[in-house]
Coordinates of C-alpha atoms and ligand atoms in Angstrom, one line a residue:
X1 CA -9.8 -118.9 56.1
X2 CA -7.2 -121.0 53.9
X3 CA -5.8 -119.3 51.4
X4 CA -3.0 -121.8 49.4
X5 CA -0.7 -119.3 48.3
X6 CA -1.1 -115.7 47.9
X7 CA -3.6 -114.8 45.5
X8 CA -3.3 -113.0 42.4
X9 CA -4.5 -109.6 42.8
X10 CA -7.4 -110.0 40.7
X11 CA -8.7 -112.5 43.0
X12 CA -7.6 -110.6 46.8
X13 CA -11.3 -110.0 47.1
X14 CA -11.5 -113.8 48.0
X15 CA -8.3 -113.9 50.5
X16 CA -11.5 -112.5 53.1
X17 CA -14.1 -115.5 52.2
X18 CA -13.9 -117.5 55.5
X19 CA -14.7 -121.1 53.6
X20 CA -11.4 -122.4 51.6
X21 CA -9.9 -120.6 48.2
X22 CA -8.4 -123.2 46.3
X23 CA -5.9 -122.1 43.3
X24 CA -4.3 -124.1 40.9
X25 CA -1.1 -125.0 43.0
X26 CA -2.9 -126.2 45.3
X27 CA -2.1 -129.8 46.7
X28 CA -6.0 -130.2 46.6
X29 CA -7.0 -128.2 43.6
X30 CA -7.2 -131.5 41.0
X31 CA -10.1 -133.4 43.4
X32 CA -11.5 -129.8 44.1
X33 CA -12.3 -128.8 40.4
X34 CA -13.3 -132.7 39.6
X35 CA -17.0 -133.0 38.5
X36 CA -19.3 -136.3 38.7
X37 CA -18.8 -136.6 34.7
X38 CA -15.6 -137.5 33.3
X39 CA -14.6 -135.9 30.1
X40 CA -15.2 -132.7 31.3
X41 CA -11.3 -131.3 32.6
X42 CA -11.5 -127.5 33.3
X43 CA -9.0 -125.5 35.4
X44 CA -10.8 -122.7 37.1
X45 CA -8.9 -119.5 38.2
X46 CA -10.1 -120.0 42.0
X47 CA -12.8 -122.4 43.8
X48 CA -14.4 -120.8 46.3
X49 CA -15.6 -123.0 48.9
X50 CA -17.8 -120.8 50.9
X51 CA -18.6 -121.1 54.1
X52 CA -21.4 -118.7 54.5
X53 CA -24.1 -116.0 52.8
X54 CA -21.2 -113.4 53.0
X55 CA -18.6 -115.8 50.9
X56 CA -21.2 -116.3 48.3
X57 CA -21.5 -112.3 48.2
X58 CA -17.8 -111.7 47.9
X59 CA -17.5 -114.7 45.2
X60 CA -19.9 -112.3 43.4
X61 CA -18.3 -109.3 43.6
X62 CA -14.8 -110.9 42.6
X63 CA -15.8 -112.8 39.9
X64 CA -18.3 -109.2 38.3
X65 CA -15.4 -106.7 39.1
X66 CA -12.6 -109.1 37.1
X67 CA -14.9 -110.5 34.8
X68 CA -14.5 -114.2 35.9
X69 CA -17.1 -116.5 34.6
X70 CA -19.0 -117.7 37.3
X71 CA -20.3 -121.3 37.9
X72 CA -22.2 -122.3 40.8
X73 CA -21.4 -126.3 42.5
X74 CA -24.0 -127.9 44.6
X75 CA -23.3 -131.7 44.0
X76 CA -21.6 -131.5 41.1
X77 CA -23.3 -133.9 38.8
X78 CA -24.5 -131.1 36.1
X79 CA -24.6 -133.6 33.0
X80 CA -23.2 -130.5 31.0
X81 CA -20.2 -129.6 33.5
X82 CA -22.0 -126.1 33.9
X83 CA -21.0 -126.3 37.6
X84 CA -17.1 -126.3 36.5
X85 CA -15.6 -123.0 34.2
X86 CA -12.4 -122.7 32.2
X87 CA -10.3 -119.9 33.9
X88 CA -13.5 -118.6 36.2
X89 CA -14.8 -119.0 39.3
X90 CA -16.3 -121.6 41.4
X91 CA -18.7 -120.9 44.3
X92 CA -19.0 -124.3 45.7
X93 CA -21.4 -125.1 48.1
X94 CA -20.6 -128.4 49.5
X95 CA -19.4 -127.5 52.9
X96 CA -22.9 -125.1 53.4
X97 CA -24.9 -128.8 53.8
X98 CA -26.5 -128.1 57.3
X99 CA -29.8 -130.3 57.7
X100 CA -32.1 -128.9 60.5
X101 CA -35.0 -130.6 61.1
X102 CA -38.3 -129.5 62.9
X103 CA -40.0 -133.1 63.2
X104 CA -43.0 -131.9 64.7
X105 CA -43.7 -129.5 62.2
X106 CA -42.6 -131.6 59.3
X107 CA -40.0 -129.1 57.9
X108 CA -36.5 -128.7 57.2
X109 CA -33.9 -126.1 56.7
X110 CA -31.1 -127.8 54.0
X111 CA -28.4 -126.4 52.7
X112 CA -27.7 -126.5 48.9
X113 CA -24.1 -128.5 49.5
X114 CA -26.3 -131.6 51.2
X115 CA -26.4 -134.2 48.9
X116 CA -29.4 -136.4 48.4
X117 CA -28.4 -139.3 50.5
X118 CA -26.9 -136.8 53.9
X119 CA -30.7 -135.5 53.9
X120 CA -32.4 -138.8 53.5
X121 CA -30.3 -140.4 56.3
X122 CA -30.8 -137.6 58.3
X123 CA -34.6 -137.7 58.1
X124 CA -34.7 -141.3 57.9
X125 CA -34.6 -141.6 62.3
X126 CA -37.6 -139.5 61.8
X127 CA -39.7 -141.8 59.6
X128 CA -39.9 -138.2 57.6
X129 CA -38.8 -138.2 53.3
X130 CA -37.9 -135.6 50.6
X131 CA -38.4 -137.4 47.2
X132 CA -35.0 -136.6 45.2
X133 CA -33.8 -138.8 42.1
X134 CA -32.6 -142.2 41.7
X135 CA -28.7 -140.9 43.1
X136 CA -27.6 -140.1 46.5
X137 CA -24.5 -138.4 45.5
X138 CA -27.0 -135.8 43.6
X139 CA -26.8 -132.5 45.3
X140 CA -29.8 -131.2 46.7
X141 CA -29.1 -127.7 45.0
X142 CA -28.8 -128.5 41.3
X143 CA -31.9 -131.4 41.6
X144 CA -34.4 -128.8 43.4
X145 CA -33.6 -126.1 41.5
X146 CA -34.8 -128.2 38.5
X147 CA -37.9 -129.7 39.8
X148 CA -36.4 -133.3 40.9
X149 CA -38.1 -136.9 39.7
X150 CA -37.3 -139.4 41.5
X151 CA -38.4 -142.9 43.7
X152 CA -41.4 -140.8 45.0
X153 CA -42.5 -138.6 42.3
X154 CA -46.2 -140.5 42.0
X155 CA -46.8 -140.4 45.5
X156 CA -45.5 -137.2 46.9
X157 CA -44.8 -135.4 43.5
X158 CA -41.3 -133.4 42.4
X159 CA -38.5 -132.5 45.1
X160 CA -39.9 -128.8 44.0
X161 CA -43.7 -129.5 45.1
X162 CA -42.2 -130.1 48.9
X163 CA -40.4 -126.4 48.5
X164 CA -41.8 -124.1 51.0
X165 CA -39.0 -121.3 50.5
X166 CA -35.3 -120.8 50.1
X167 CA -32.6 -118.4 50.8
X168 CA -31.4 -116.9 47.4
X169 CA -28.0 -114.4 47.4
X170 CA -28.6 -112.4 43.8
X171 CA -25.9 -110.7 41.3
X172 CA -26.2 -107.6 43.0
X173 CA -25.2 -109.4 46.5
X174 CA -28.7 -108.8 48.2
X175 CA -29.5 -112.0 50.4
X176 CA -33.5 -112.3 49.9
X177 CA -36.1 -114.6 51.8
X178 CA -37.9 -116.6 49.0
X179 CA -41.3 -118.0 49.3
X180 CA -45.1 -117.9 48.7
X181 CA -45.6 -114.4 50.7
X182 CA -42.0 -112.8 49.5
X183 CA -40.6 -112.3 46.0
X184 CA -43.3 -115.0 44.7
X185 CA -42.9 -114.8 40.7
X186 CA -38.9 -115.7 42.0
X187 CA -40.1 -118.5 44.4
X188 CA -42.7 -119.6 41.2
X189 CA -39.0 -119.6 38.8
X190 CA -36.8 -121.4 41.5
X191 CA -39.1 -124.6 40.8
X192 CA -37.7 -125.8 38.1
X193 CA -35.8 -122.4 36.1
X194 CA -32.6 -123.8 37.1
X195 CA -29.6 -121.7 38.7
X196 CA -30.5 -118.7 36.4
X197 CA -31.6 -116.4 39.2
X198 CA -29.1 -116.3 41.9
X199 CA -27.2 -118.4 44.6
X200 CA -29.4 -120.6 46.8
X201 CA -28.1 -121.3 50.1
X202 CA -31.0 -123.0 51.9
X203 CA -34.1 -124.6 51.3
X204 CA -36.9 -124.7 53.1
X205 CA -38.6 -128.0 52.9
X206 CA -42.5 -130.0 53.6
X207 CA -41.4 -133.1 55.1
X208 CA -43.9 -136.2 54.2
X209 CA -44.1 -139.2 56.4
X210 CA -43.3 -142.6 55.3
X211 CA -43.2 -145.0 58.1
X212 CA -43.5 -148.1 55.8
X213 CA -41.7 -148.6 52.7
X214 CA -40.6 -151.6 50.0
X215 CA -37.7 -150.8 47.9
X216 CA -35.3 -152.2 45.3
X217 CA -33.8 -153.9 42.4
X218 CA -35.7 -155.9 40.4
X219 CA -33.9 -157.3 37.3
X220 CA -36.0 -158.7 34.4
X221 CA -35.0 -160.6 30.8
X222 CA -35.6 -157.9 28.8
X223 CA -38.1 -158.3 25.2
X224 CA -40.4 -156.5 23.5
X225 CA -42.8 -158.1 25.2
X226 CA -41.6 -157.6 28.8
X227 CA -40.5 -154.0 28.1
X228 CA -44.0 -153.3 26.6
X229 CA -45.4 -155.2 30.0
X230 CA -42.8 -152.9 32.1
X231 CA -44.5 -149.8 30.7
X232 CA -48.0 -150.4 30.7
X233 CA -47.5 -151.9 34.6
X234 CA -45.7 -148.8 35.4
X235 CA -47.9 -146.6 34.4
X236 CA -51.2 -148.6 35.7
X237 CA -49.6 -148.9 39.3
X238 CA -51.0 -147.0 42.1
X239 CA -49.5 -143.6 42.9
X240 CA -47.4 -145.3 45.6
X241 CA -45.2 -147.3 43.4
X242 CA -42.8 -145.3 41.5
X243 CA -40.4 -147.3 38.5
X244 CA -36.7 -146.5 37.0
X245 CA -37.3 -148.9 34.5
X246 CA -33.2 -149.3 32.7
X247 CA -32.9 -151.1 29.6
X248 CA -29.5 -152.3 29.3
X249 CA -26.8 -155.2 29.1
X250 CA -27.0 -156.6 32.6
X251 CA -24.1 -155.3 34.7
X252 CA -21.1 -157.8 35.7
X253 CA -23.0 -157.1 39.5
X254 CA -22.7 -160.2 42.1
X255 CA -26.4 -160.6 42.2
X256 CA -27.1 -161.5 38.7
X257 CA -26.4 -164.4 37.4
X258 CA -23.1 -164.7 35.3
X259 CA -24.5 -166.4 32.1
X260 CA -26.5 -163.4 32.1
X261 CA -23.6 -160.6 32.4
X262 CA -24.5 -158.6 28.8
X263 CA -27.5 -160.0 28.1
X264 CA -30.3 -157.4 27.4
X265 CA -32.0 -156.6 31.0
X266 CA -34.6 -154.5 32.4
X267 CA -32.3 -153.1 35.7
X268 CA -35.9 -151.5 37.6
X269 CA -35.7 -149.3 40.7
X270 CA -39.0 -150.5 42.6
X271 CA -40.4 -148.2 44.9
X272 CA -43.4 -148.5 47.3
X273 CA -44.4 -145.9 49.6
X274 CA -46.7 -147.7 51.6
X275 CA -47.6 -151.1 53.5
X276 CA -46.1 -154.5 52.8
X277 CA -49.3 -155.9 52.3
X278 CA -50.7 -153.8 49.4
X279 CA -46.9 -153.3 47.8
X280 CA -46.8 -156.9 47.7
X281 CA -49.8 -156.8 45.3
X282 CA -49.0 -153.5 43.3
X283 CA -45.2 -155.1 42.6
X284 CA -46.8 -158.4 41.5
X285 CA -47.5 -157.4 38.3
X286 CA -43.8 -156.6 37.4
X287 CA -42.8 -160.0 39.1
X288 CA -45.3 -161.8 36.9
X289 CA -43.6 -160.3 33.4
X290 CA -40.9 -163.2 33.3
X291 CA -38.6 -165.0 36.1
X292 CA -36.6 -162.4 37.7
X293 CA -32.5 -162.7 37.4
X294 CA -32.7 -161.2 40.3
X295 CA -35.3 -160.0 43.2
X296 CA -33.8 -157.2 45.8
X297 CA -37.1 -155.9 46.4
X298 CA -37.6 -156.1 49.7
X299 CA -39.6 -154.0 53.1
X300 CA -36.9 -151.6 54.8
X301 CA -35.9 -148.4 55.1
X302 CA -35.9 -146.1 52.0
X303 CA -32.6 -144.8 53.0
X304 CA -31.3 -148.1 51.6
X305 CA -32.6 -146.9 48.2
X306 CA -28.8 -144.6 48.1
X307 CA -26.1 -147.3 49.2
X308 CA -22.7 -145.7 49.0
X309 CA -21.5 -144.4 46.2
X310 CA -17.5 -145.1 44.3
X311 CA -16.2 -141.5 45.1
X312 CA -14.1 -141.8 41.8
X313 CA -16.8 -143.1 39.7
X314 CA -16.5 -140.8 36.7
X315 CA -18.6 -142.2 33.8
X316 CA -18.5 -140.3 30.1
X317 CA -21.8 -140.6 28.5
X318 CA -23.9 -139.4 25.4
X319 CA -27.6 -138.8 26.4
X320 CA -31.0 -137.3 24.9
X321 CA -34.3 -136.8 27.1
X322 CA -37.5 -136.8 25.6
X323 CA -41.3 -137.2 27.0
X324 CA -43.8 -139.9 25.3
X325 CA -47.0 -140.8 26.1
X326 CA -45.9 -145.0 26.6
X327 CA -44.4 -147.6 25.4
X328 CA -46.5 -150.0 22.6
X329 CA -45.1 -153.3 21.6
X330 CA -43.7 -150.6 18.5
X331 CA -41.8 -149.0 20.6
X332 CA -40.7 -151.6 22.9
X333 CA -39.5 -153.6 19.4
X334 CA -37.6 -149.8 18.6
X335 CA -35.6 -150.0 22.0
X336 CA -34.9 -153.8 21.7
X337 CA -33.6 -153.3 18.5
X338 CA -31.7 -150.9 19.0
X339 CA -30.0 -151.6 22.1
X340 CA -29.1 -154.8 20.5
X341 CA -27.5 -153.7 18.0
X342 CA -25.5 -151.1 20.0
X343 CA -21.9 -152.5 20.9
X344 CA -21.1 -149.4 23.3
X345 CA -19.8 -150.8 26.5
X346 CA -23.3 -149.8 28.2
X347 CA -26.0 -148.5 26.6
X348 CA -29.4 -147.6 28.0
X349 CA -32.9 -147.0 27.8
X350 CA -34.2 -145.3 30.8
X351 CA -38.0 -145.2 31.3
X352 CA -40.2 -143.2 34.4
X353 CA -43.8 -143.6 34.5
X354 CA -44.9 -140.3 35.9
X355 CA -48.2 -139.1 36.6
X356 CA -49.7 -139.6 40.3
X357 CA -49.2 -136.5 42.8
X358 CA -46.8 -134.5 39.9
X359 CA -49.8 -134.7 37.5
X360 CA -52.1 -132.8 40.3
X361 CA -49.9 -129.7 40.7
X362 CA -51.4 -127.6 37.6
X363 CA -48.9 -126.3 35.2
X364 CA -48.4 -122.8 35.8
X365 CA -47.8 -123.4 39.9
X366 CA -44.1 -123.7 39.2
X367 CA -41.8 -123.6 36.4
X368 CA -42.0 -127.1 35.4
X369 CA -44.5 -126.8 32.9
X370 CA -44.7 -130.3 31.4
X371 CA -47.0 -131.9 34.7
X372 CA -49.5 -134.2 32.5
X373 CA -46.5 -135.9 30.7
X374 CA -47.1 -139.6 30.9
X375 CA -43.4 -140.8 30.6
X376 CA -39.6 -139.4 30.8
X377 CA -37.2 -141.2 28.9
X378 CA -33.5 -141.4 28.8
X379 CA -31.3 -142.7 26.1
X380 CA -27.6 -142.7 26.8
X381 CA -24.3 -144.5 25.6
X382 CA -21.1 -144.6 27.5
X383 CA -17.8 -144.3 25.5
X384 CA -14.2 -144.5 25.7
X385 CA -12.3 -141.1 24.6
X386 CA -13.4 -138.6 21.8
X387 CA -13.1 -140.9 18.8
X388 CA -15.6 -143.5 20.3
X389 CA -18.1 -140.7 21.5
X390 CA -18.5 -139.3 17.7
X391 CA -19.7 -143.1 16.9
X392 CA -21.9 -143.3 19.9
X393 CA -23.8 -139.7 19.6
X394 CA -25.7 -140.6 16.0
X395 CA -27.2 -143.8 17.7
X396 CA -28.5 -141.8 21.0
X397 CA -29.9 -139.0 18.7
X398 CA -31.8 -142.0 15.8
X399 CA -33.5 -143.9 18.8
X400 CA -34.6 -140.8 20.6
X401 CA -35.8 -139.5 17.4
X402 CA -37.6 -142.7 16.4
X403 CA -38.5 -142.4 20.2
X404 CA -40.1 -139.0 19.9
X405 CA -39.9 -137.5 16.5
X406 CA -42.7 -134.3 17.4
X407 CA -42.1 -133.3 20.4
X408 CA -38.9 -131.6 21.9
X409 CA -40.1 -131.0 25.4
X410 CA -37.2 -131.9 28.0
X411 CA -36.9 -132.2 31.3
X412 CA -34.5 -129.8 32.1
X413 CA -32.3 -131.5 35.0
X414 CA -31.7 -134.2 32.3
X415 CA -30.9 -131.7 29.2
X416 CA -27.7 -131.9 27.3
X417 CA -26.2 -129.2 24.8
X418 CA -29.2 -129.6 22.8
X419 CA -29.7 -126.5 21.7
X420 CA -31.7 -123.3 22.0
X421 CA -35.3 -124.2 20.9
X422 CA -35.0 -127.2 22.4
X423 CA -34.4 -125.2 25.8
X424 CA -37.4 -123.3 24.3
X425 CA -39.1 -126.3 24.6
X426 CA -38.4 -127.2 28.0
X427 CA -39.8 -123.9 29.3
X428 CA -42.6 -123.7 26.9
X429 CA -44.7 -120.9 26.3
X430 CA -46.1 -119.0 29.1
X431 CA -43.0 -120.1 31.5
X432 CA -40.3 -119.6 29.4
X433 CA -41.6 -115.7 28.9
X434 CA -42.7 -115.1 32.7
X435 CA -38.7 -117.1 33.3
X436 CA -37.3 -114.3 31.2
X437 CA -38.8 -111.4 33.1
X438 CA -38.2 -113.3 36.7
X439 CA -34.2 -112.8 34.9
X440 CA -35.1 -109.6 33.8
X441 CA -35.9 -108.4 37.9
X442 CA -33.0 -110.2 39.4
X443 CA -30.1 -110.9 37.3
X444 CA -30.3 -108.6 34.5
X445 CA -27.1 -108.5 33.5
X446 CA -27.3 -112.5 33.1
X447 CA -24.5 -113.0 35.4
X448 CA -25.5 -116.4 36.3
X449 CA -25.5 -117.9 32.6
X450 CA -23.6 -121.0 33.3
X451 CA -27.1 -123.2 33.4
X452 CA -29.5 -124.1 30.8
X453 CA -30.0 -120.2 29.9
X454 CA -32.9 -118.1 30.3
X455 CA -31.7 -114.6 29.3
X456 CA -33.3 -111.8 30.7
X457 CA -36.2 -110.1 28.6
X458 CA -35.1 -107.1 26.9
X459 CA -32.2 -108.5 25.6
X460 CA -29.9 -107.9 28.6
X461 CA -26.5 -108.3 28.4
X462 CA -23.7 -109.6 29.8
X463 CA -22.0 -107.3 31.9
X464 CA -19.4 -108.6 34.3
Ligands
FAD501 C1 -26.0 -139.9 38.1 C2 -27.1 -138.9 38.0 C3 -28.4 -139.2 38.4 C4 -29.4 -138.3 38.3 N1 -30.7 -138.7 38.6 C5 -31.6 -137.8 38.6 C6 -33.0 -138.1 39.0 O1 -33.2 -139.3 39.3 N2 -33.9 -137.1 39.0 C7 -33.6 -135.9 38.6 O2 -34.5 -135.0 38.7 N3 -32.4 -135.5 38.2 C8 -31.4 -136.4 38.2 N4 -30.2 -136.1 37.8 C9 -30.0 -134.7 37.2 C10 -29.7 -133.7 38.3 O3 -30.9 -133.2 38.8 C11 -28.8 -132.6 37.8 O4 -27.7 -133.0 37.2 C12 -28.6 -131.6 38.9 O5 -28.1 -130.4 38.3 C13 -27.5 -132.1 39.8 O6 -27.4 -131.3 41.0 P1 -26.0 -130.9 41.6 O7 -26.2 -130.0 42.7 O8 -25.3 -132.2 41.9 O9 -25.3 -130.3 40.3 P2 -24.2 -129.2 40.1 O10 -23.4 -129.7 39.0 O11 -23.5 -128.8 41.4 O12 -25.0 -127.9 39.6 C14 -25.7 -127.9 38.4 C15 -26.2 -126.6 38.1 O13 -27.3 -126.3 39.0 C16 -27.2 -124.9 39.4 N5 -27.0 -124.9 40.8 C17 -26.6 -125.9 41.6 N6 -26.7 -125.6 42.9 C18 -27.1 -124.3 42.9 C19 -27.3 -123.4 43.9 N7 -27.1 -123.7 45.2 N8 -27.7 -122.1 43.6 C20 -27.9 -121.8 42.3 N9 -27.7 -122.6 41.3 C21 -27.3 -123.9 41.6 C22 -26.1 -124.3 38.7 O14 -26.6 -123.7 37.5 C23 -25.2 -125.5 38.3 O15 -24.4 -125.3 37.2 C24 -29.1 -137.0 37.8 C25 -27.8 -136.6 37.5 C26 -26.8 -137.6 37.6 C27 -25.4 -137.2 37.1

């Protein structure tokens, strides 16, 4: 135990947590509370970095008894700063990040603290994947508990379709064994209901082989045209190619040419999960849209999919998420236009083909409802301080509405402050109902309502 300075007696509860209490004071307290997203600055009473099921349950029980708001840090790259609180408490996970791996049975214990890029390299000796996002600083806590869409999402499906169980501590400090055979209806609401149930410690993962893989950046002119042609390859590949398709002023990086620095680029993440021979042919369609700028896309390990990460990268961004069925040369003209006429420092157009292995898993399995959606989209600007975000947010919200103008589905791991029936929307129907009685069992009180917020039915309230 390190305790900074003696805590205030509100907080003694945590003096016996056997991770690291760290207070303002505290010579580490400023990189402690810091979140991936800049912008977001709050001071929490105490940070809790537990070391074990017993710290999460005494970070509980302090934070009920004094009324502390709660928020719960896996990775720390909420893009809402719900893992951070103003004057709360922080039960932060990143030091419970133990990987064990049973390579013959193709499964692995993970703690929530593990970030996307420790489990990958850890699997990677063993030829053995978990499909996460496009980010290796992720954490594997906050992307699971929201389903996960990443490089591998048409061949192997969401992070949350290779879930076989997880380790869950609740409001009322019980430490329950989740999975198909115990507490199922909470197992069916940890895919994809978020952190509204309780504290995950571990996850229990399906491994999936993938001995052969060809991976990288490919980095198009972008037009209409080839961002019509981007699309409609996409989402005609076979289910082993996966596409982060980014729409965007090309970035000042050493491989791209510098006459084309800010010039409107398609910035794809290629990703093959299969033999060099047949990605060769299944990537030849993108190559064929126009002369590369540049072509990174190569045969090698996935791991090389997460290089390292700047530790003090802090972007601020604007973003909306939507779902749309593709992209016509209408739509491809809408983004082109827009992103043209944007003078934001970067501005972007983010586009997933999905479908593949997700689109198998039928929609009431898990709580990520929205499996036959054909394509996730991301619109985001950066901006420099308050003044230039309030220019930037209209722009993000008109091409997301041109975008999508019906439907408000979201993907939740992607959802801003958009607002209740857009949440609504995101857990539509059935799921958000059976969500609220899964609340209703094991957080009643909604103790855990820093997250995209299902409250519990019946109306429960908060009680601290
Ligand atoms: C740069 C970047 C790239 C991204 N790329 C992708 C992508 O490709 N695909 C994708 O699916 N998503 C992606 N995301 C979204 C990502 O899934 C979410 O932001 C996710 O919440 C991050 O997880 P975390 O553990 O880092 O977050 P944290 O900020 O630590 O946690 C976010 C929230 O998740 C809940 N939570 C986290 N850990 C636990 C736990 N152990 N127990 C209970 N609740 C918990 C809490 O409610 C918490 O507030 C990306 C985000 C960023 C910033």
């Amino acid at each position: 135990m390190t305790v900074t300075k003696s805590l205030p007696s509100i907080l003694a509860p945590l003096s016996q947590v056997q991770g690291r209490v760290i207070t303002p004071g505290d010579p580490n307290y400023d990189k402690a509370r810091a979140v991936f997203y800049g912008g977001i600055d709050k001071r929490p009473a105490a940070i809790a970095r537990v070391a074990s099921v017993d710290d999460v349950r005494r970070a509980i029980a302090t934070a009920r008894a004094g009324g502390f708001e709660l928020a719960v840090r896996s990775g720390g790259h909420s893009v809402v700063g719900h893992s951070t609180t103003d004057g709360g408490i922080v039960i932060d996970l990143r030091d419970m990040a133990k990987i064990e791996i049973d390579a013959a049975a193709r499964t692995a214990w993970v703690g929530t603290g593990a970030t996307a890029s420790q489990v990958t390299a850890a699997l990677a000796p063993h030829d053995l994947v978990i499909g996460f996002g496009d980010a290796g600083s992720v954490g594997v806590g906050g992307i699971t508990l929201n389903g996960g869409i990443g490089f591998l999402v048409r061949k192997f499906g969401m992070t949350i379709d290779s879930l076989l169980g997880a380790e869950i501590v609740t409001a009322d400090g019980r430490h329950l064994r989740v999975d198909a055979e115990h507490e199922p209806e909470l197992f069916w609401a940890l895919r994809g209901g978020g952190g509204n149930f309780g504290v995950v410690t571990r996850f229990h993962f399906q491994l999936r082989p993938l001995p052969q893989f060809t991976g990288g950046i490919l980095v198009l002119p972008a037009t209409p045209e080839t961002i019509a042609g981007f699309a409609a390859a996409a989402m005609a590949a076979p289910e082993e190619l996966s596409t982060i398709g980014n729409i965007m002023p090309a970035p000042p990086a050493p491989f791209i040419p510098t006459d084309v620095h800010g010039r409107l680029v398609i910035f794809a993440f290629i990703a093959f999960a299969g033999d060099d021979t047949a990605a060769t042919r299944a990537i030849a369609p993108f190559r064929a849209l126009a002369t590369p700028h540049a072509d990174m896309v190569k045969a090698g390990p996935y791991l090389a999919m997460y290089p390292p990460e700047d530790p003090n990268y802090r972007p601020t961004a604007v973003a909306r998420t939507l779902f749309i069925d593709g992209i016509d040369q209408e739509r491809a003209e809408t983004i082109f236009t827009y992103l043209s006429k944007s003078d934001a420092k970067m501005r972007v157009a983010q586009i997933r083909a999905l479908g593949g292995a997700m689109a198998r898993v039928p929609a009431d399995a898990t709580a990520f409802a929205h499996r036959s959606k054909p394509m996730l989209v991301n619109v985001a600007a950066f901006y420099d301080g308050e003044v230039d975000r309030e220019i930037r947010r209209p722009w993000v919200t008109e091409l997301a509405r041109v975008l999508q103008p019906t439907d408000e589905a979201a993907y939740v791991g992607f959802l801003t402050d958009d607002g209740p029936s857009r949440l609504r929307a995101t857990y539509a129907g059935a799921t958000w109902d059976r969500l609220a009685k899964v609340k209703a069992t094991y957080d009643p009180g909604n103790v855990f309502r820093l997250n995209q917020n299902v409250p519990p039915e019946g109306g429960g309230h908060p009680s601290l």
